[in-house]
mmCIF file of C-alpha atoms in Angstrom:
data_model
loop_
_atom_site.group_PDB
_atom_site.id
_atom_site.type_symbol
_atom_site.label_atom_id
_atom_site.label_comp_id
_atom_site.label_asym_id
_atom_site.label_seq_id
_atom_site.Cartn_x
_atom_site.Cartn_y
_atom_site.Cartn_z
ATOM 1 C CA MET A 1104 13.193 -52.453 54.848
ATOM 2 C CA LEU A 1105 14.193 -49.194 53.197
ATOM 3 C CA ALA A 1106 13.756 -48.738 49.425
ATOM 4 C CA CYS A 1107 16.835 -47.902 47.363
ATOM 5 C CA SER A 1108 16.734 -44.877 45.042
ATOM 6 C CA THR A 1109 19.296 -46.216 42.527
ATOM 7 C CA GLY A 1110 20.904 -49.552 41.616
ATOM 8 C CA ALA A 1111 24.279 -48.436 42.919
ATOM 9 C CA ALA A 1112 22.807 -47.530 46.277
ATOM 10 C CA CYS A 1113 21.112 -50.920 46.543
ATOM 11 C CA ARG A 1114 24.378 -52.715 45.849
ATOM 12 C CA ALA A 1115 26.181 -50.654 48.476
ATOM 13 C CA HIS A 1116 23.440 -51.372 51.017
ATOM 14 C CA GLY A 1117 23.684 -55.147 50.424
ATOM 15 C CA ALA A 1118 27.438 -55.108 50.779
ATOM 16 C CA SER A 1119 27.205 -53.240 54.086
ATOM 17 C CA LYS A 1120 24.812 -55.878 55.457
ATOM 18 C CA LEU A 1121 27.269 -58.586 54.437
ATOM 19 C CA ILE A 1122 30.089 -56.802 56.275
ATOM 20 C CA ILE A 1123 27.975 -56.423 59.413
ATOM 21 C CA TRP A 1124 27.355 -60.180 59.347
ATOM 22 C CA CYS A 1125 30.986 -61.114 58.662
ATOM 23 C CA LEU A 1126 32.817 -58.711 61.001
ATOM 24 C CA PRO A 1127 32.010 -60.494 64.377
ATOM 25 C CA ALA A 1128 33.145 -63.821 63.068
ATOM 26 C CA ALA A 1129 36.288 -62.279 61.646
ATOM 27 C CA GLN A 1130 37.105 -60.660 64.971
ATOM 28 C CA HIS A 1131 36.752 -63.950 66.752
ATOM 29 C CA GLN A 1132 38.900 -65.750 64.231
ATOM 30 C CA ARG A 1133 41.724 -63.154 64.399
ATOM 31 C CA GLU A 1134 42.031 -63.780 68.104
ATOM 32 C CA HIS A 1135 42.859 -67.468 67.591
ATOM 33 C CA ARG A 1136 44.314 -67.814 64.162
ATOM 34 C CA GLY A 1137 45.619 -64.410 63.048
ATOM 35 C CA HIS A 1138 48.792 -65.814 61.517
ATOM 36 C CA ALA A 1139 46.851 -68.429 59.521
ATOM 37 C CA LEU A 1140 44.613 -65.780 57.928
ATOM 38 C CA LEU A 1141 47.564 -63.814 56.602
ATOM 39 C CA GLN A 1142 49.103 -66.903 55.001
ATOM 40 C CA ALA A 1143 45.898 -68.075 53.320
ATOM 41 C CA PRO A 1144 45.736 -67.455 49.549
ATOM 42 C CA LEU A 1145 43.084 -65.134 48.163
ATOM 43 C CA GLY A 1146 41.870 -67.739 45.739
ATOM 44 C CA TRP A 1147 40.674 -69.872 48.593
ATOM 45 C CA SER A 1148 37.949 -67.329 49.402
ATOM 46 C CA ALA A 1149 35.666 -68.726 46.744
ATOM 47 C CA ALA A 1150 35.840 -72.190 48.234
ATOM 48 C CA VAL A 1151 35.620 -71.119 51.835
ATOM 49 C CA CYS A 1152 32.651 -68.811 51.295
ATOM 50 C CA ASN A 1153 30.521 -71.746 50.220
ATOM 51 C CA PRO A 1154 28.235 -72.427 53.235
ATOM 52 C CA ALA A 1155 27.545 -76.041 52.391
ATOM 53 C CA ALA A 1156 29.562 -77.567 55.243
ATOM 54 C CA GLY A 1157 27.619 -76.085 58.201
ATOM 55 C CA GLY A 1158 28.839 -75.654 61.756
ATOM 56 C CA GLU A 1159 30.587 -72.972 63.714
ATOM 57 C CA GLY A 1160 33.994 -73.691 62.314
ATOM 58 C CA MET A 1161 32.727 -73.354 58.811
ATOM 59 C CA ILE A 1162 31.092 -69.999 59.695
ATOM 60 C CA ARG A 1163 34.374 -68.720 61.079
ATOM 61 C CA LYS A 1164 36.232 -69.742 57.934
ATOM 62 C CA PHE A 1165 33.528 -68.070 55.794
ATOM 63 C CA ALA A 1166 33.754 -64.807 57.747
ATOM 64 C CA THR A 1167 37.551 -64.769 57.628
ATOM 65 C CA ALA A 1168 37.699 -65.370 53.904
ATOM 66 C CA CYS A 1169 34.936 -62.842 52.994
ATOM 67 C CA VAL A 1170 36.244 -59.768 54.818
ATOM 68 C CA LEU A 1171 38.804 -58.532 52.277
ATOM 69 C CA PRO A 1172 36.736 -59.132 49.128
ATOM 70 C CA SER A 1173 33.760 -57.472 50.800
ATOM 71 C CA LEU A 1174 35.801 -54.372 51.612
ATOM 72 C CA VAL A 1175 36.957 -54.169 47.990
ATOM 73 C CA LEU A 1176 33.372 -54.611 46.787
ATOM 74 C CA ILE A 1177 32.131 -51.803 49.083
ATOM 75 C CA ALA A 1178 34.806 -49.446 47.783
ATOM 76 C CA MET A 1179 33.917 -50.211 44.164
ATOM 77 C CA LEU A 1180 30.176 -49.753 44.731
ATOM 78 C CA THR A 1181 30.717 -46.499 46.622
ATOM 79 C CA ALA A 1182 32.835 -45.118 43.791
ATOM 80 C CA ALA A 1183 30.233 -46.168 41.207
ATOM 81 C CA ALA A 1184 27.472 -44.477 43.200
ATOM 82 C CA ALA A 1185 29.491 -41.248 43.402
ATOM 83 C CA VAL A 1186 30.158 -41.227 39.640
ATOM 84 C CA HIS A 1187 26.478 -41.891 38.891
ATOM 85 C CA ALA A 1188 25.455 -39.064 41.223
ATOM 86 C CA GLN A 1189 27.816 -36.645 39.416
ATOM 87 C CA GLN A 1190 26.529 -37.641 35.962
ATOM 88 C CA THR A 1191 22.831 -37.379 36.912
ATOM 89 C CA PRO A 1192 21.750 -33.675 36.604
ATOM 90 C CA ALA A 1193 20.017 -32.196 39.554
ATOM 91 C CA ALA A 1194 16.311 -31.597 39.149
ATOM 92 C CA PRO A 1195 15.498 -27.872 38.770
ATOM 93 C CA PRO A 1196 13.552 -26.178 41.525
ATOM 94 C CA PRO A 1197 9.791 -26.178 40.985
ATOM 95 C CA ASP A 1198 9.637 -22.367 40.824
ATOM 96 C CA GLN A 1199 12.262 -22.035 38.069
ATOM 97 C CA PRO A 1200 9.947 -22.898 35.103
ATOM 98 C CA THR A 1201 7.484 -20.312 36.337
ATOM 99 C CA GLN A 1202 10.209 -17.660 36.308
ATOM 100 C CA THR A 1203 11.361 -18.639 32.836
ATOM 101 C CA GLU A 1204 7.771 -18.538 31.616
ATOM 102 C CA GLN A 1205 7.172 -15.136 33.152
ATOM 103 C CA GLN A 1206 10.218 -13.611 31.458
ATOM 104 C CA PRO A 1207 8.995 -14.141 27.839
ATOM 105 C CA GLN A 1208 5.592 -12.850 28.885
ATOM 106 C CA GLY A 1209 7.218 -9.679 30.125
ATOM 107 C CA GLN A 1210 9.180 -9.374 26.892
ATOM 108 C CA SER A 1211 6.064 -9.929 24.784
ATOM 109 C CA SER A 1212 4.138 -7.349 26.794
ATOM 110 C CA SER A 1213 6.902 -4.803 26.269
ATOM 111 C CA SER A 1214 6.878 -5.518 22.551
ATOM 112 C CA GLN A 1215 3.088 -5.172 22.529
ATOM 113 C CA GLU A 1216 3.395 -1.832 24.275
ATOM 114 C CA ALA A 1217 5.887 -0.635 21.672
ATOM 115 C CA ALA A 1218 3.731 -1.744 18.753
ATOM 116 C CA PRO A 1219 1.050 0.987 19.100
ATOM 117 C CA GLU A 1220 3.780 3.642 19.177
ATOM 118 C CA GLU A 1221 5.111 2.387 15.865
ATOM 119 C CA ILE A 1222 1.595 2.303 14.389
ATOM 120 C CA ASP A 1223 0.742 5.809 15.596
ATOM 121 C CA ARG A 1224 4.013 7.229 14.335
ATOM 122 C CA PRO A 1225 3.191 9.668 11.467
ATOM 123 C CA VAL A 1226 4.510 8.694 8.064
ATOM 124 C CA LYS A 1227 6.116 11.517 6.154
ATOM 125 C CA LYS A 1228 4.533 11.969 2.741
ATOM 126 C CA LYS A 1229 6.508 13.163 -0.205
ATOM 127 C CA VAL A 1230 5.415 16.663 -1.117
ATOM 128 C CA GLN A 1231 4.988 16.933 -4.883
ATOM 129 C CA GLY A 1232 4.232 20.645 -5.048
ATOM 130 C CA TYR A 1233 1.340 20.137 -7.485
ATOM 131 C CA GLU A 1234 -1.960 18.317 -7.852
ATOM 132 C CA LYS A 1235 -2.153 15.428 -10.307
ATOM 133 C CA TRP A 1236 -5.712 16.368 -11.271
ATOM 134 C CA THR A 1237 -7.243 19.841 -11.491
ATOM 135 C CA PHE A 1238 -10.742 20.859 -12.534
ATOM 136 C CA ASN A 1239 -12.183 24.170 -13.684
ATOM 137 C CA VAL A 1240 -15.578 25.740 -14.325
ATOM 138 C CA GLY A 1241 -16.298 29.227 -15.553
ATOM 139 C CA GLY A 1242 -18.376 31.562 -17.647
ATOM 140 C CA GLY A 1243 -18.030 34.709 -19.664
ATOM 141 C CA ALA A 1244 -18.631 36.156 -23.118
ATOM 142 C CA SER A 1245 -17.254 35.753 -26.632
ATOM 143 C CA LEU A 1246 -15.915 38.237 -29.093
ATOM 144 C CA THR A 1247 -16.230 37.369 -32.769
ATOM 145 C CA ASN A 1248 -13.698 37.543 -35.535
ATOM 146 C CA GLY A 1249 -13.462 37.062 -39.301
ATOM 147 C CA THR A 1250 -16.577 36.119 -41.235
ATOM 148 C CA THR A 1251 -18.367 35.255 -38.011
ATOM 149 C CA LYS A 1252 -18.096 38.857 -36.917
ATOM 150 C CA THR A 1253 -20.078 39.910 -40.000
ATOM 151 C CA PHE A 1254 -23.194 37.977 -38.942
ATOM 152 C CA VAL A 1255 -22.846 37.497 -35.164
ATOM 153 C CA ARG A 1256 -22.846 40.129 -32.472
ATOM 154 C CA GLY A 1257 -20.118 40.064 -29.866
ATOM 155 C CA GLY A 1258 -20.886 39.457 -26.234
ATOM 156 C CA GLY A 1259 -22.680 36.147 -26.494
ATOM 157 C CA GLY A 1260 -22.623 34.225 -23.239
ATOM 158 C CA ILE A 1261 -20.420 31.170 -22.711
ATOM 159 C CA ALA A 1262 -20.148 28.333 -20.194
ATOM 160 C CA ALA A 1263 -16.974 26.275 -19.819
ATOM 161 C CA ALA A 1264 -15.743 23.267 -17.851
ATOM 162 C CA GLY A 1265 -12.540 21.276 -18.005
ATOM 163 C CA ALA A 1266 -10.125 18.861 -16.368
ATOM 164 C CA ALA A 1267 -6.341 18.665 -16.501
ATOM 165 C CA ARG A 1268 -3.942 15.826 -15.772
ATOM 166 C CA ASN A 1269 -0.689 17.324 -14.514
ATOM 167 C CA TYR A 1270 2.535 15.374 -14.974
ATOM 168 C CA SER A 1271 4.704 17.935 -13.219
ATOM 169 C CA LYS A 1272 4.481 21.341 -11.637
ATOM 170 C CA TYR A 1273 4.794 22.923 -15.068
ATOM 171 C CA PHE A 1274 3.219 20.571 -17.621
ATOM 172 C CA GLY A 1275 -0.094 18.776 -18.102
ATOM 173 C CA ILE A 1276 -2.853 17.842 -20.571
ATOM 174 C CA ARG A 1277 -6.184 19.686 -20.395
ATOM 175 C CA LEU A 1278 -9.562 18.766 -21.899
ATOM 176 C CA ASP A 1279 -12.211 21.503 -22.157
ATOM 177 C CA PHE A 1280 -15.849 21.744 -23.160
ATOM 178 C CA GLN A 1281 -17.358 25.101 -24.003
ATOM 179 C CA PHE A 1282 -20.763 26.413 -25.041
ATOM 180 C CA ASP A 1283 -20.882 29.710 -26.978
ATOM 181 C CA ASN A 1284 -24.057 31.579 -27.799
ATOM 182 C CA LEU A 1285 -23.968 33.325 -31.199
ATOM 183 C CA PRO A 1286 -26.686 35.986 -31.415
ATOM 184 C CA LEU A 1287 -27.272 37.014 -35.044
ATOM 185 C CA ARG A 1288 -27.005 40.613 -36.018
ATOM 186 C CA THR A 1289 -30.007 42.472 -37.384
ATOM 187 C CA SER A 1290 -28.322 42.690 -40.775
ATOM 188 C CA ALA A 1291 -27.987 38.894 -40.793
ATOM 189 C CA LEU A 1292 -31.699 38.456 -40.033
ATOM 190 C CA GLN A 1293 -32.576 40.811 -42.862
ATOM 191 C CA ALA A 1294 -30.383 38.838 -45.254
ATOM 192 C CA ALA A 1295 -32.120 35.644 -44.135
ATOM 193 C CA GLN A 1296 -35.523 37.314 -44.441
ATOM 194 C CA ALA A 1297 -36.288 36.026 -40.924
ATOM 195 C CA THR A 1298 -37.861 37.600 -37.875
ATOM 196 C CA GLY A 1299 -35.605 35.844 -35.388
ATOM 197 C CA ALA A 1300 -33.070 33.063 -34.970
ATOM 198 C CA THR A 1301 -30.929 31.129 -32.513
ATOM 199 C CA ASN A 1302 -27.356 30.043 -33.102
ATOM 200 C CA HIS A 1303 -24.620 28.508 -30.910
ATOM 201 C CA VAL A 1304 -21.392 26.469 -30.958
ATOM 202 C CA TYR A 1305 -20.334 23.423 -28.895
ATOM 203 C CA SER A 1306 -16.554 23.112 -28.774
ATOM 204 C CA PHE A 1307 -14.189 20.416 -27.467
ATOM 205 C CA THR A 1308 -10.475 21.139 -27.162
ATOM 206 C CA LEU A 1309 -7.563 18.951 -26.036
ATOM 207 C CA ASP A 1310 -4.496 21.004 -25.208
ATOM 208 C CA PRO A 1311 -1.128 20.733 -23.543
ATOM 209 C CA ILE A 1312 -1.011 23.214 -20.671
ATOM 210 C CA ILE A 1313 2.161 24.927 -19.488
ATOM 211 C CA ASN A 1314 1.886 26.319 -15.959
ATOM 212 C CA ILE A 1315 4.009 29.327 -15.029
ATOM 213 C CA PRO A 1316 4.265 29.848 -11.238
ATOM 214 C CA VAL A 1317 5.028 33.480 -10.394
ATOM 215 C CA SER A 1318 4.630 33.515 -6.615
ATOM 216 C CA SER A 1319 2.885 31.568 -3.884
ATOM 217 C CA ASN A 1320 -0.431 33.230 -4.832
ATOM 218 C CA TRP A 1321 -0.077 34.272 -8.468
ATOM 219 C CA GLY A 1322 0.551 32.205 -11.566
ATOM 220 C CA GLY A 1323 -0.193 31.859 -15.237
ATOM 221 C CA TYR A 1324 -0.587 29.243 -17.944
ATOM 222 C CA VAL A 1325 -0.599 28.791 -21.713
ATOM 223 C CA VAL A 1326 -2.728 26.343 -23.758
ATOM 224 C CA PHE A 1327 -2.717 25.375 -27.438
ATOM 225 C CA GLY A 1328 -3.956 22.436 -29.459
ATOM 226 C CA PRO A 1329 -6.645 20.992 -31.748
ATOM 227 C CA GLY A 1330 -10.376 21.614 -31.487
ATOM 228 C CA TYR A 1331 -13.678 20.242 -32.670
ATOM 229 C CA TYR A 1332 -16.629 22.608 -33.180
ATOM 230 C CA HIS A 1333 -20.273 21.837 -33.802
ATOM 231 C CA ARG A 1334 -22.360 24.832 -34.881
ATOM 232 C CA SER A 1335 -26.132 24.671 -35.056
ATOM 233 C CA GLY A 1336 -28.955 27.176 -35.395
ATOM 234 C CA LYS A 1337 -32.526 27.786 -36.438
ATOM 235 C CA LEU A 1338 -34.401 30.539 -38.251
ATOM 236 C CA ASN A 1339 -37.864 31.180 -36.835
ATOM 237 C CA ALA A 1340 -39.291 31.796 -40.289
ATOM 238 C CA SER A 1341 -38.056 33.011 -43.647
ATOM 239 C CA THR A 1342 -39.678 34.450 -46.719
ATOM 240 C CA ALA A 1343 -36.756 33.397 -48.895
ATOM 241 C CA ILE A 1344 -37.845 31.485 -51.995
ATOM 242 C CA PRO A 1345 -36.496 27.903 -52.371
ATOM 243 C CA GLY A 1346 -34.246 27.557 -55.414
ATOM 244 C CA SER A 1347 -33.415 31.281 -55.477
ATOM 245 C CA ALA A 1348 -29.849 32.556 -55.545
ATOM 246 C CA CYS A 1349 -27.894 32.398 -52.300
ATOM 247 C CA ASN A 1350 -26.521 35.476 -50.584
ATOM 248 C CA SER A 1351 -23.476 35.671 -48.262
ATOM 249 C CA PHE A 1352 -25.527 34.836 -45.165
ATOM 250 C CA PHE A 1353 -26.836 31.549 -46.559
ATOM 251 C CA LEU A 1354 -23.306 30.698 -47.696
ATOM 252 C CA TRP A 1355 -22.102 31.123 -44.067
ATOM 253 C CA TRP A 1356 -25.281 29.384 -42.834
ATOM 254 C CA GLY A 1357 -24.236 26.323 -44.824
ATOM 255 C CA HIS A 1358 -27.354 25.766 -46.952
ATOM 256 C CA CYS A 1359 -26.335 26.922 -50.375
ATOM 257 C CA TYR A 1360 -25.904 24.300 -53.077
ATOM 258 C CA ASN A 1361 -24.583 25.268 -56.495
ATOM 259 C CA GLY A 1362 -25.305 28.881 -55.660
ATOM 260 C CA SER A 1363 -29.000 28.295 -54.877
ATOM 261 C CA LEU A 1364 -31.189 27.579 -51.873
ATOM 262 C CA PRO A 1365 -32.529 23.998 -51.570
ATOM 263 C CA ILE A 1366 -35.704 23.479 -53.546
ATOM 264 C CA ASN A 1367 -37.230 21.446 -50.707
ATOM 265 C CA GLY A 1368 -36.992 24.488 -48.473
ATOM 266 C CA GLN A 1369 -34.731 22.780 -45.879
ATOM 267 C CA PHE A 1370 -32.631 25.865 -45.140
ATOM 268 C CA LEU A 1371 -34.186 27.029 -41.889
ATOM 269 C CA HIS A 1372 -31.961 24.766 -39.753
ATOM 270 C CA GLU A 1373 -28.176 24.841 -39.559
ATOM 271 C CA SER A 1374 -25.882 21.974 -38.448
ATOM 272 C CA GLN A 1375 -22.162 21.974 -39.228
ATOM 273 C CA ASN A 1376 -19.129 20.068 -37.899
ATOM 274 C CA GLU A 1377 -15.806 21.866 -38.147
ATOM 275 C CA PHE A 1378 -12.257 21.020 -37.100
ATOM 276 C CA GLY A 1379 -9.616 23.560 -36.244
ATOM 277 C CA TYR A 1380 -7.327 24.785 -33.511
ATOM 278 C CA ASN A 1381 -7.246 26.975 -30.446
ATOM 279 C CA PHE A 1382 -4.684 28.769 -28.334
ATOM 280 C CA GLY A 1383 -4.703 31.121 -25.389
ATOM 281 C CA GLY A 1384 -3.667 31.656 -21.816
ATOM 282 C CA GLY A 1385 -4.745 32.821 -18.409
ATOM 283 C CA ILE A 1386 -3.726 34.107 -14.998
ATOM 284 C CA THR A 1387 -4.522 32.550 -11.626
ATOM 285 C CA ARG A 1388 -4.908 33.942 -8.119
ATOM 286 C CA LYS A 1389 -4.983 31.594 -5.145
ATOM 287 C CA ILE A 1390 -8.015 32.229 -2.938
ATOM 288 C CA ARG A 1391 -7.754 29.062 -0.839
ATOM 289 C CA PRO A 1392 -5.022 26.496 -0.278
ATOM 290 C CA ASN A 1393 -6.603 24.200 -2.881
ATOM 291 C CA MET A 1394 -8.555 26.664 -5.048
ATOM 292 C CA ASP A 1395 -7.618 29.318 -7.621
ATOM 293 C CA LEU A 1396 -9.528 32.093 -9.332
ATOM 294 C CA TYR A 1397 -8.629 32.274 -13.029
ATOM 295 C CA ALA A 1398 -9.249 34.565 -16.000
ATOM 296 C CA GLU A 1399 -8.658 33.170 -19.485
ATOM 297 C CA PHE A 1400 -8.598 34.387 -23.069
ATOM 298 C CA ARG A 1401 -8.631 32.074 -26.119
ATOM 299 C CA TYR A 1402 -8.874 32.152 -29.849
ATOM 300 C CA LEU A 1403 -10.998 29.422 -31.507
ATOM 301 C CA HIS A 1404 -11.013 28.680 -35.223
ATOM 302 C CA GLY A 1405 -12.911 25.973 -37.095
ATOM 303 C CA LYS A 1406 -13.395 25.445 -40.811
ATOM 304 C CA ARG A 1407 -15.145 23.108 -43.238
ATOM 305 C CA ASN A 1408 -15.973 23.552 -46.964
ATOM 306 C CA ASN A 1409 -14.702 27.140 -46.851
ATOM 307 C CA ILE A 1410 -17.126 27.906 -44.036
ATOM 308 C CA SER A 1411 -15.402 29.104 -40.864
ATOM 309 C CA THR A 1412 -16.252 29.929 -37.270
ATOM 310 C CA ASP A 1413 -13.981 32.330 -35.375
ATOM 311 C CA LEU A 1414 -14.452 33.220 -31.720
ATOM 312 C CA ARG A 1415 -12.472 34.904 -28.953
ATOM 313 C CA PRO A 1416 -14.008 33.733 -25.659
ATOM 314 C CA ILE A 1417 -13.128 35.400 -22.354
ATOM 315 C CA THR A 1418 -13.754 33.197 -19.321
ATOM 316 C CA VAL A 1419 -13.588 33.799 -15.570
ATOM 317 C CA GLY A 1420 -13.928 30.897 -13.160
ATOM 318 C CA ILE A 1421 -12.444 28.799 -10.392
ATOM 319 C CA ARG A 1422 -9.938 25.968 -10.557
ATOM 320 C CA TRP A 1423 -9.282 23.332 -7.883
#
């Protein structure tokens, strides 16, 4: 026996077997009683098809009565099988999923090949035209002014360093530290009755800086602002008498109280803190793409208790 793939096919196969069994008997019956078969009512088929009576005559009646309903049943089952075959989707070929799987892999590989190009693509940076931070170091000499010029020789060495935070191409804030050596004049040593001495100033300034570009290589700047100055010094020895009257040098030296030198003799050392201002400017010359050579002139002034310090430092250095 052959297995049926669907229920509709099985029903059609059973009906065909029934027709094969009924057709010979029907042919024999039509030869003898053709007119009786046409006059028989269709409702009688249910009674005639019952095979309880046995015998050849009964078989002939059963075959005659079952032919027409069997033909109708075959037609109905065939139509149902055709409709079921149309509604059931055909199974895809076995190679089709492999093709559909290969297509996304090809797409993903192409996207993976494009990804390195996007990563390696250079990103354009916004050119600001200035550096946010600049630093400078330099050295030079100081000229003296005012009362300081009376006791200090000009030409004392200086060392300077600073940093600036630029907020645009033209404006920034600059912090500077500077050391100035103040060599005493011979007349000052004679007034102090000393054989030798050392004297210097530490200065801190915080200034706005205005940059003035002139060309691609040349430029200038202006600075001005407050300053803090610490002046200290030491006399090697002095024959001055404690408690004696002060002269102009000891007034500037800062150890004269009520017009007299300290009785305890503590006038050999000097230490003074002064507040004041500074202003100046400089020129720059580019020597490398990120480095400038600069020359600067400033005026420093500090004062406390009618004691002043006045300097005019000249500095040459590099800025980057």
